[in-house]
Amino acid sequence: MYTNFQQYLQKEIQQIKDDGLYKNERIIITPQSAAIKTQGEGDVLNFCANNYLGLADNPELIQAAKDMLDKRGYGMASVRFICGCTDIHKELEKKISDFFGTEDTILYSSCFDANGGVFEPLLTDQDAIISDALNHASIIDGVRLCKAQRFRYKNADMEDLEAQLIAAKDCRFKLIATDDVFSMDGNVAPLDKIYELAQKYNAMIMTDVSHSAGVVGKTGRGTTELHNLRGKIEIITGTLGKAFGGAVGGFTTGKKEIIEMLRQRSRPYLFSNSIPPMVAGAAIKMFDLISNDNTLQDKLHANTDYFVAKMKAAGFDIKPTQSAICAVMLYDAPLSQRFAAKLSEEGIYVTGFYYPVVPKGQARIRVQVSAAHTTEHLDKCVNAFVKIGKELGVLK
Ligand SMILES: *Cc1c(COP(=O)(O)O)cnc(C)c1O
């Protein structure tokens, strides 16, 4: 029965390889950190993790996880509406609300699930979702699952957003959906202007803080902090899998009636297990760490400024960034692949992005800075870029 399908898959997979789009995974044999060891390439400096605050191997979080493993066991073995959750899950939801200045929070097993389950329970075909063209795949999928009418505006383009809001003016409820930070360029959503337009056209806002939480704003509250919009955004989704410790888990936080309705109707919440208590316990510890002390956020900001300034001084073309994502523009796809491969030989672990992940002719290497990087790590990365840049004729 399988033969025809097998041949079809083998052909498709070969095509992916021929197109140069086949994804190979490296195997890391140490905890996630600034300096890691991989199978094959040995010791490398990691500049492509979302480990922005360097918490993925933090001893206090590891201890908190171990303690909670002893106190509340390994797993929940049920969904919440049937069997409930632990006091630890509720405590974490409260911590998230306090951190973002929101009314209530609902946990998911990932932000992919949070986004997958946020639109469909809230909006119907009488309503409109106005979505940024560069939104994350999980927002796009979430919108697809919802019957609301769909409007798309060009990335962070406020003229186009206004045009789409006008086009959607007869819809009952309007929700603007955006990433807080766009992960390919590192730019933030112009939330101040989005907020003004939302007021003018009677729309609500949903923003996904996955790449901005812990990163953007003085204390890492995201773009709402940057633009003084704390408590004013209806829906914020985010992940515990990036700056917030890097383990697993997602959340939606915002207006309390919205969260209440999601608990009743959001399918990834109703029909999927809760995060393990040890992850919730470590996440509580994480919020205590970064709420009481701004050292890691300050370090991340200083590291990012340092890295971007050095790369610019060296002559690289860097996309303007307001996050810890730094896009080194090379434009040519094969060049970006060669560049990334040579950096890897220098012990610098980064990822090249090219079409279809970014537009044609916009190939780049994305560098992600972490609070865990030392000045020595950053210098080593810049020096490797300069060396390869000269070798490949990117730098004169
Ligand atoms: C990483 C990411 C997600 C997915 O988060 P997970 O918790 O890993 O599922 C969702 N949205 C955005 C914008 C992201 O960058």
CSV table of C-alpha atoms in Angstrom, one decimal, residues 126-370:
chain,number,residue,atom,x,y,z
A,126,GLN,CA,-19.1,39.0,11.2
A,127,ASP,CA,-15.7,40.1,12.4
A,128,ALA,CA,-12.3,41.1,10.9
A,129,ILE,CA,-8.7,40.2,11.6
A,130,ILE,CA,-6.2,42.7,10.2
A,131,SER,CA,-2.9,40.9,10.1
A,132,ASP,CA,0.7,42.1,9.5
A,133,ALA,CA,2.1,40.3,6.4
A,134,LEU,CA,5.2,39.2,8.2
A,135,ASN,CA,3.4,37.6,11.2
A,136,HIS,CA,4.7,34.3,12.6
A,137,ALA,CA,3.4,31.0,11.0
A,138,SER,CA,1.4,30.3,14.2
A,139,ILE,CA,-0.6,33.5,13.9
A,140,ILE,CA,-1.2,32.8,10.2
A,141,ASP,CA,-2.4,29.3,11.1
A,142,GLY,CA,-4.6,30.6,14.0
A,143,VAL,CA,-6.2,33.1,11.6
A,144,ARG,CA,-6.9,30.3,9.1
A,145,LEU,CA,-8.8,28.4,11.8
A,146,CYS,CA,-11.1,31.3,12.5
A,147,LYS,CA,-14.1,32.3,10.4
A,148,ALA,CA,-13.4,36.0,10.7
A,149,GLN,CA,-12.8,38.0,7.5
A,150,ARG,CA,-9.1,38.4,6.7
A,151,PHE,CA,-7.3,41.6,5.9
A,152,ARG,CA,-3.5,41.8,5.4
A,153,TYR,CA,-1.3,44.9,5.7
A,154,LYS,CA,2.3,45.3,4.5
A,155,ASN,CA,4.9,44.8,7.3
A,156,ALA,CA,4.6,47.6,9.9
A,157,ASP,CA,3.1,49.8,7.2
A,158,MET,CA,0.7,52.2,8.9
A,159,GLU,CA,-0.8,53.6,5.7
A,160,ASP,CA,-1.7,50.2,4.6
A,161,LEU,CA,-3.0,49.3,8.0
A,162,GLU,CA,-5.3,52.3,7.9
A,163,ALA,CA,-6.5,51.3,4.4
A,164,GLN,CA,-7.3,47.8,5.7
A,165,LEU,CA,-9.1,49.2,8.7
A,166,ILE,CA,-11.2,51.3,6.4
A,167,ALA,CA,-11.9,48.2,4.2
A,168,ALA,CA,-13.0,46.3,7.3
A,169,LYS,CA,-15.1,49.2,8.7
A,170,ASP,CA,-18.5,47.4,8.4
A,171,CYS,CA,-17.3,44.4,10.4
A,172,ARG,CA,-18.7,44.0,13.9
A,173,PHE,CA,-15.4,43.6,15.8
A,174,LYS,CA,-12.0,44.3,14.4
A,175,LEU,CA,-8.7,42.8,15.7
A,176,ILE,CA,-5.3,43.9,14.6
A,177,ALA,CA,-2.8,41.0,14.9
A,178,THR,CA,1.0,41.6,14.9
A,179,ASP,CA,4.3,40.2,16.0
A,180,ASP,CA,5.9,42.4,18.7
A,181,VAL,CA,9.3,41.8,17.1
A,182,PHE,CA,9.6,40.5,13.5
A,183,SER,CA,12.1,37.7,13.6
A,184,MET,CA,13.8,38.1,10.2
A,185,ASP,CA,14.7,41.8,10.5
A,186,GLY,CA,14.6,42.4,14.3
A,187,ASN,CA,12.3,45.5,13.9
A,188,VAL,CA,9.5,46.0,16.4
A,189,ALA,CA,5.9,46.6,15.6
A,190,PRO,CA,5.1,50.4,15.7
A,191,LEU,CA,2.6,49.7,18.5
A,192,ASP,CA,2.2,53.4,19.4
A,193,LYS,CA,0.9,54.1,15.9
A,194,ILE,CA,-1.1,50.8,15.7
A,195,TYR,CA,-2.7,51.9,19.0
A,196,GLU,CA,-3.7,55.3,17.6
A,197,LEU,CA,-5.2,53.7,14.5
A,198,ALA,CA,-7.0,51.1,16.7
A,199,GLN,CA,-8.5,54.0,18.7
A,200,LYS,CA,-9.5,55.8,15.5
A,201,TYR,CA,-11.2,52.8,13.9
A,202,ASN,CA,-12.5,51.1,17.0
A,203,ALA,CA,-10.3,48.0,16.7
A,204,MET,CA,-8.6,45.8,19.3
A,205,ILE,CA,-5.0,44.7,19.2
A,206,MET,CA,-3.3,41.3,19.6
A,207,THR,CA,0.5,41.3,19.8
A,208,ASP,CA,2.9,38.2,20.1
A,209,VAL,CA,5.8,39.0,22.4
A,210,SER,CA,7.7,35.8,21.7
A,211,HIS,CA,10.9,37.6,20.5
A,212,SER,CA,10.4,40.7,22.5
A,213,ALA,CA,9.6,39.4,26.0
A,214,GLY,CA,12.7,39.8,28.2
A,215,VAL,CA,14.3,41.7,25.4
A,216,VAL,CA,12.5,44.9,24.3
A,217,GLY,CA,12.0,47.8,26.7
A,218,LYS,CA,14.2,48.7,29.6
A,219,THR,CA,12.9,45.8,31.8
A,220,GLY,CA,12.0,43.5,28.9
A,221,ARG,CA,8.2,43.9,29.0
A,222,GLY,CA,8.2,44.2,25.2
A,223,THR,CA,6.9,46.8,22.9
A,224,THR,CA,4.1,47.9,25.3
A,225,GLU,CA,7.0,49.1,27.6
A,226,LEU,CA,8.8,50.8,24.7
A,227,HIS,CA,5.6,52.8,23.9
A,228,ASN,CA,4.1,53.2,27.3
A,229,LEU,CA,1.1,51.0,26.5
A,230,ARG,CA,1.2,48.8,29.6
A,231,GLY,CA,-2.3,47.4,30.3
A,232,LYS,CA,-3.8,48.9,27.1
A,233,ILE,CA,-3.4,46.0,24.7
A,234,GLU,CA,-6.4,43.6,24.7
A,235,ILE,CA,-4.4,40.4,23.9
A,236,ILE,CA,-0.7,39.5,24.3
A,237,THR,CA,0.6,36.0,23.4
A,238,GLY,CA,4.0,34.7,24.2
A,239,THR,CA,6.3,31.8,24.9
A,240,LEU,CA,8.3,30.4,27.8
A,241,GLY,CA,10.6,28.8,25.2
A,242,LYS,CA,12.8,31.8,24.3
A,243,ALA,CA,14.1,34.5,26.7
A,244,PHE,CA,11.9,33.2,29.6
A,245,GLY,CA,14.1,30.1,30.3
A,246,GLY,CA,13.8,28.4,26.9
A,247,ALA,CA,12.0,25.3,28.1
A,248,VAL,CA,8.5,25.0,26.8
A,249,GLY,CA,5.1,26.6,27.2
A,250,GLY,CA,3.0,29.5,25.9
A,251,PHE,CA,0.5,31.9,27.2
A,252,THR,CA,-2.2,34.4,26.3
A,253,THR,CA,-2.5,37.3,28.7
A,254,GLY,CA,-4.9,40.3,28.6
A,255,LYS,CA,-8.5,41.4,29.3
A,256,LYS,CA,-10.1,39.0,31.8
A,257,GLU,CA,-13.3,38.3,29.8
A,258,ILE,CA,-11.1,37.3,26.8
A,259,ILE,CA,-9.1,34.9,29.0
A,260,GLU,CA,-12.3,33.6,30.6
A,261,MET,CA,-13.7,32.8,27.1
A,262,LEU,CA,-10.5,31.1,26.0
A,263,ARG,CA,-10.7,28.8,29.0
A,264,GLN,CA,-14.2,27.8,27.8
A,265,ARG,CA,-13.6,27.5,24.1
A,266,SER,CA,-9.9,27.5,23.1
A,267,ARG,CA,-9.3,24.1,21.6
A,268,PRO,CA,-5.5,23.7,22.2
A,269,TYR,CA,-6.2,24.5,25.8
A,270,LEU,CA,-9.2,22.2,26.2
A,271,PHE,CA,-7.8,19.2,24.4
A,272,SER,CA,-4.1,19.3,25.2
A,273,ASN,CA,-2.1,18.6,28.4
A,274,SER,CA,-0.7,21.4,30.7
A,275,ILE,CA,3.0,22.1,31.0
A,276,PRO,CA,4.8,20.0,33.6
A,277,PRO,CA,4.8,21.5,37.1
A,278,MET,CA,8.6,21.6,37.1
A,279,VAL,CA,8.5,23.9,34.1
A,280,ALA,CA,5.9,26.1,35.8
A,281,GLY,CA,8.0,26.1,39.0
A,282,ALA,CA,11.1,27.2,37.1
A,283,ALA,CA,9.2,29.8,35.2
A,284,ILE,CA,8.0,31.3,38.5
A,285,LYS,CA,11.6,31.5,39.6
A,286,MET,CA,12.5,33.1,36.3
A,287,PHE,CA,9.9,35.9,36.8
A,288,ASP,CA,11.2,36.5,40.3
A,289,LEU,CA,14.8,36.7,39.0
A,290,ILE,CA,14.1,39.2,36.1
A,291,SER,CA,11.5,41.2,37.9
A,292,ASN,CA,13.6,42.0,40.9
A,293,ASP,CA,16.8,42.6,39.1
A,294,ASN,CA,17.5,44.1,35.7
A,295,THR,CA,21.1,42.9,35.3
A,296,LEU,CA,20.3,40.4,32.5
A,297,GLN,CA,18.2,42.8,30.5
A,298,ASP,CA,20.9,45.5,30.9
A,299,LYS,CA,23.6,43.1,29.8
A,300,LEU,CA,21.6,42.0,26.8
A,301,HIS,CA,21.0,45.6,25.7
A,302,ALA,CA,24.7,46.4,26.2
A,303,ASN,CA,25.8,43.3,24.3
A,304,THR,CA,23.4,44.0,21.4
A,305,ASP,CA,24.6,47.7,21.1
A,306,TYR,CA,28.2,46.6,21.2
A,307,PHE,CA,27.8,43.9,18.6
A,308,VAL,CA,25.8,46.1,16.2
A,309,ALA,CA,28.3,49.0,16.5
A,310,LYS,CA,31.3,46.8,15.9
A,311,MET,CA,29.7,45.1,12.9
A,312,LYS,CA,28.7,48.5,11.4
A,313,ALA,CA,32.2,49.9,12.0
A,314,ALA,CA,33.6,46.8,10.2
A,315,GLY,CA,31.5,47.8,7.1
A,316,PHE,CA,28.6,45.3,7.3
A,317,ASP,CA,25.2,46.2,6.2
A,318,ILE,CA,22.9,45.6,9.2
A,319,LYS,CA,19.2,46.0,9.2
A,320,PRO,CA,18.0,48.6,11.8
A,321,THR,CA,17.1,46.5,14.9
A,322,GLN,CA,15.3,47.3,18.1
A,323,SER,CA,15.7,43.8,19.5
A,324,ALA,CA,18.5,41.3,20.0
A,325,ILE,CA,18.1,40.1,16.4
A,326,CYS,CA,20.8,41.4,14.1
A,327,ALA,CA,20.3,40.7,10.3
A,328,VAL,CA,23.6,40.9,8.5
A,329,MET,CA,22.5,41.5,4.9
A,330,LEU,CA,24.3,39.6,2.1
A,331,TYR,CA,21.4,39.7,-0.4
A,332,ASP,CA,22.7,36.7,-2.5
A,333,ALA,CA,21.4,33.3,-1.4
A,334,PRO,CA,24.4,31.0,-2.2
A,335,LEU,CA,26.7,33.6,-0.7
A,336,SER,CA,24.7,33.5,2.6
A,337,GLN,CA,25.0,29.7,2.7
A,338,ARG,CA,28.7,29.8,2.0
A,339,PHE,CA,29.2,32.6,4.6
A,340,ALA,CA,27.3,30.6,7.3
A,341,ALA,CA,29.3,27.4,6.5
A,342,LYS,CA,32.6,29.2,6.8
A,343,LEU,CA,31.6,30.9,10.0
A,344,SER,CA,30.8,27.5,11.4
A,345,GLU,CA,34.3,26.4,10.5
A,346,GLU,CA,35.4,29.3,12.6
A,347,GLY,CA,33.4,28.0,15.5
A,348,ILE,CA,30.5,30.6,15.1
A,349,TYR,CA,27.1,29.0,15.0
A,350,VAL,CA,24.6,31.2,13.0
A,351,THR,CA,21.9,30.6,10.4
A,352,GLY,CA,21.7,31.9,6.9
A,353,PHE,CA,18.2,32.8,5.7
A,354,TYR,CA,17.2,33.1,2.0
A,355,TYR,CA,14.2,32.7,-0.2
A,356,PRO,CA,11.5,31.5,0.6
A,357,VAL,CA,12.1,32.4,4.3
A,358,VAL,CA,12.9,36.0,3.3
A,359,PRO,CA,12.1,37.7,0.0
A,360,LYS,CA,14.2,36.9,-3.1
A,361,GLY,CA,17.4,38.9,-3.1
A,362,GLN,CA,17.2,39.6,0.6
A,363,ALA,CA,19.5,36.7,1.9
A,364,ARG,CA,21.1,37.4,5.2
A,365,ILE,CA,22.7,35.8,8.2
A,366,ARG,CA,20.8,36.3,11.4
A,367,VAL,CA,22.7,36.8,14.6
A,368,GLN,CA,21.0,36.5,17.9
A,369,VAL,CA,22.7,38.2,20.8
A,370,SER,CA,22.4,36.9,24.4
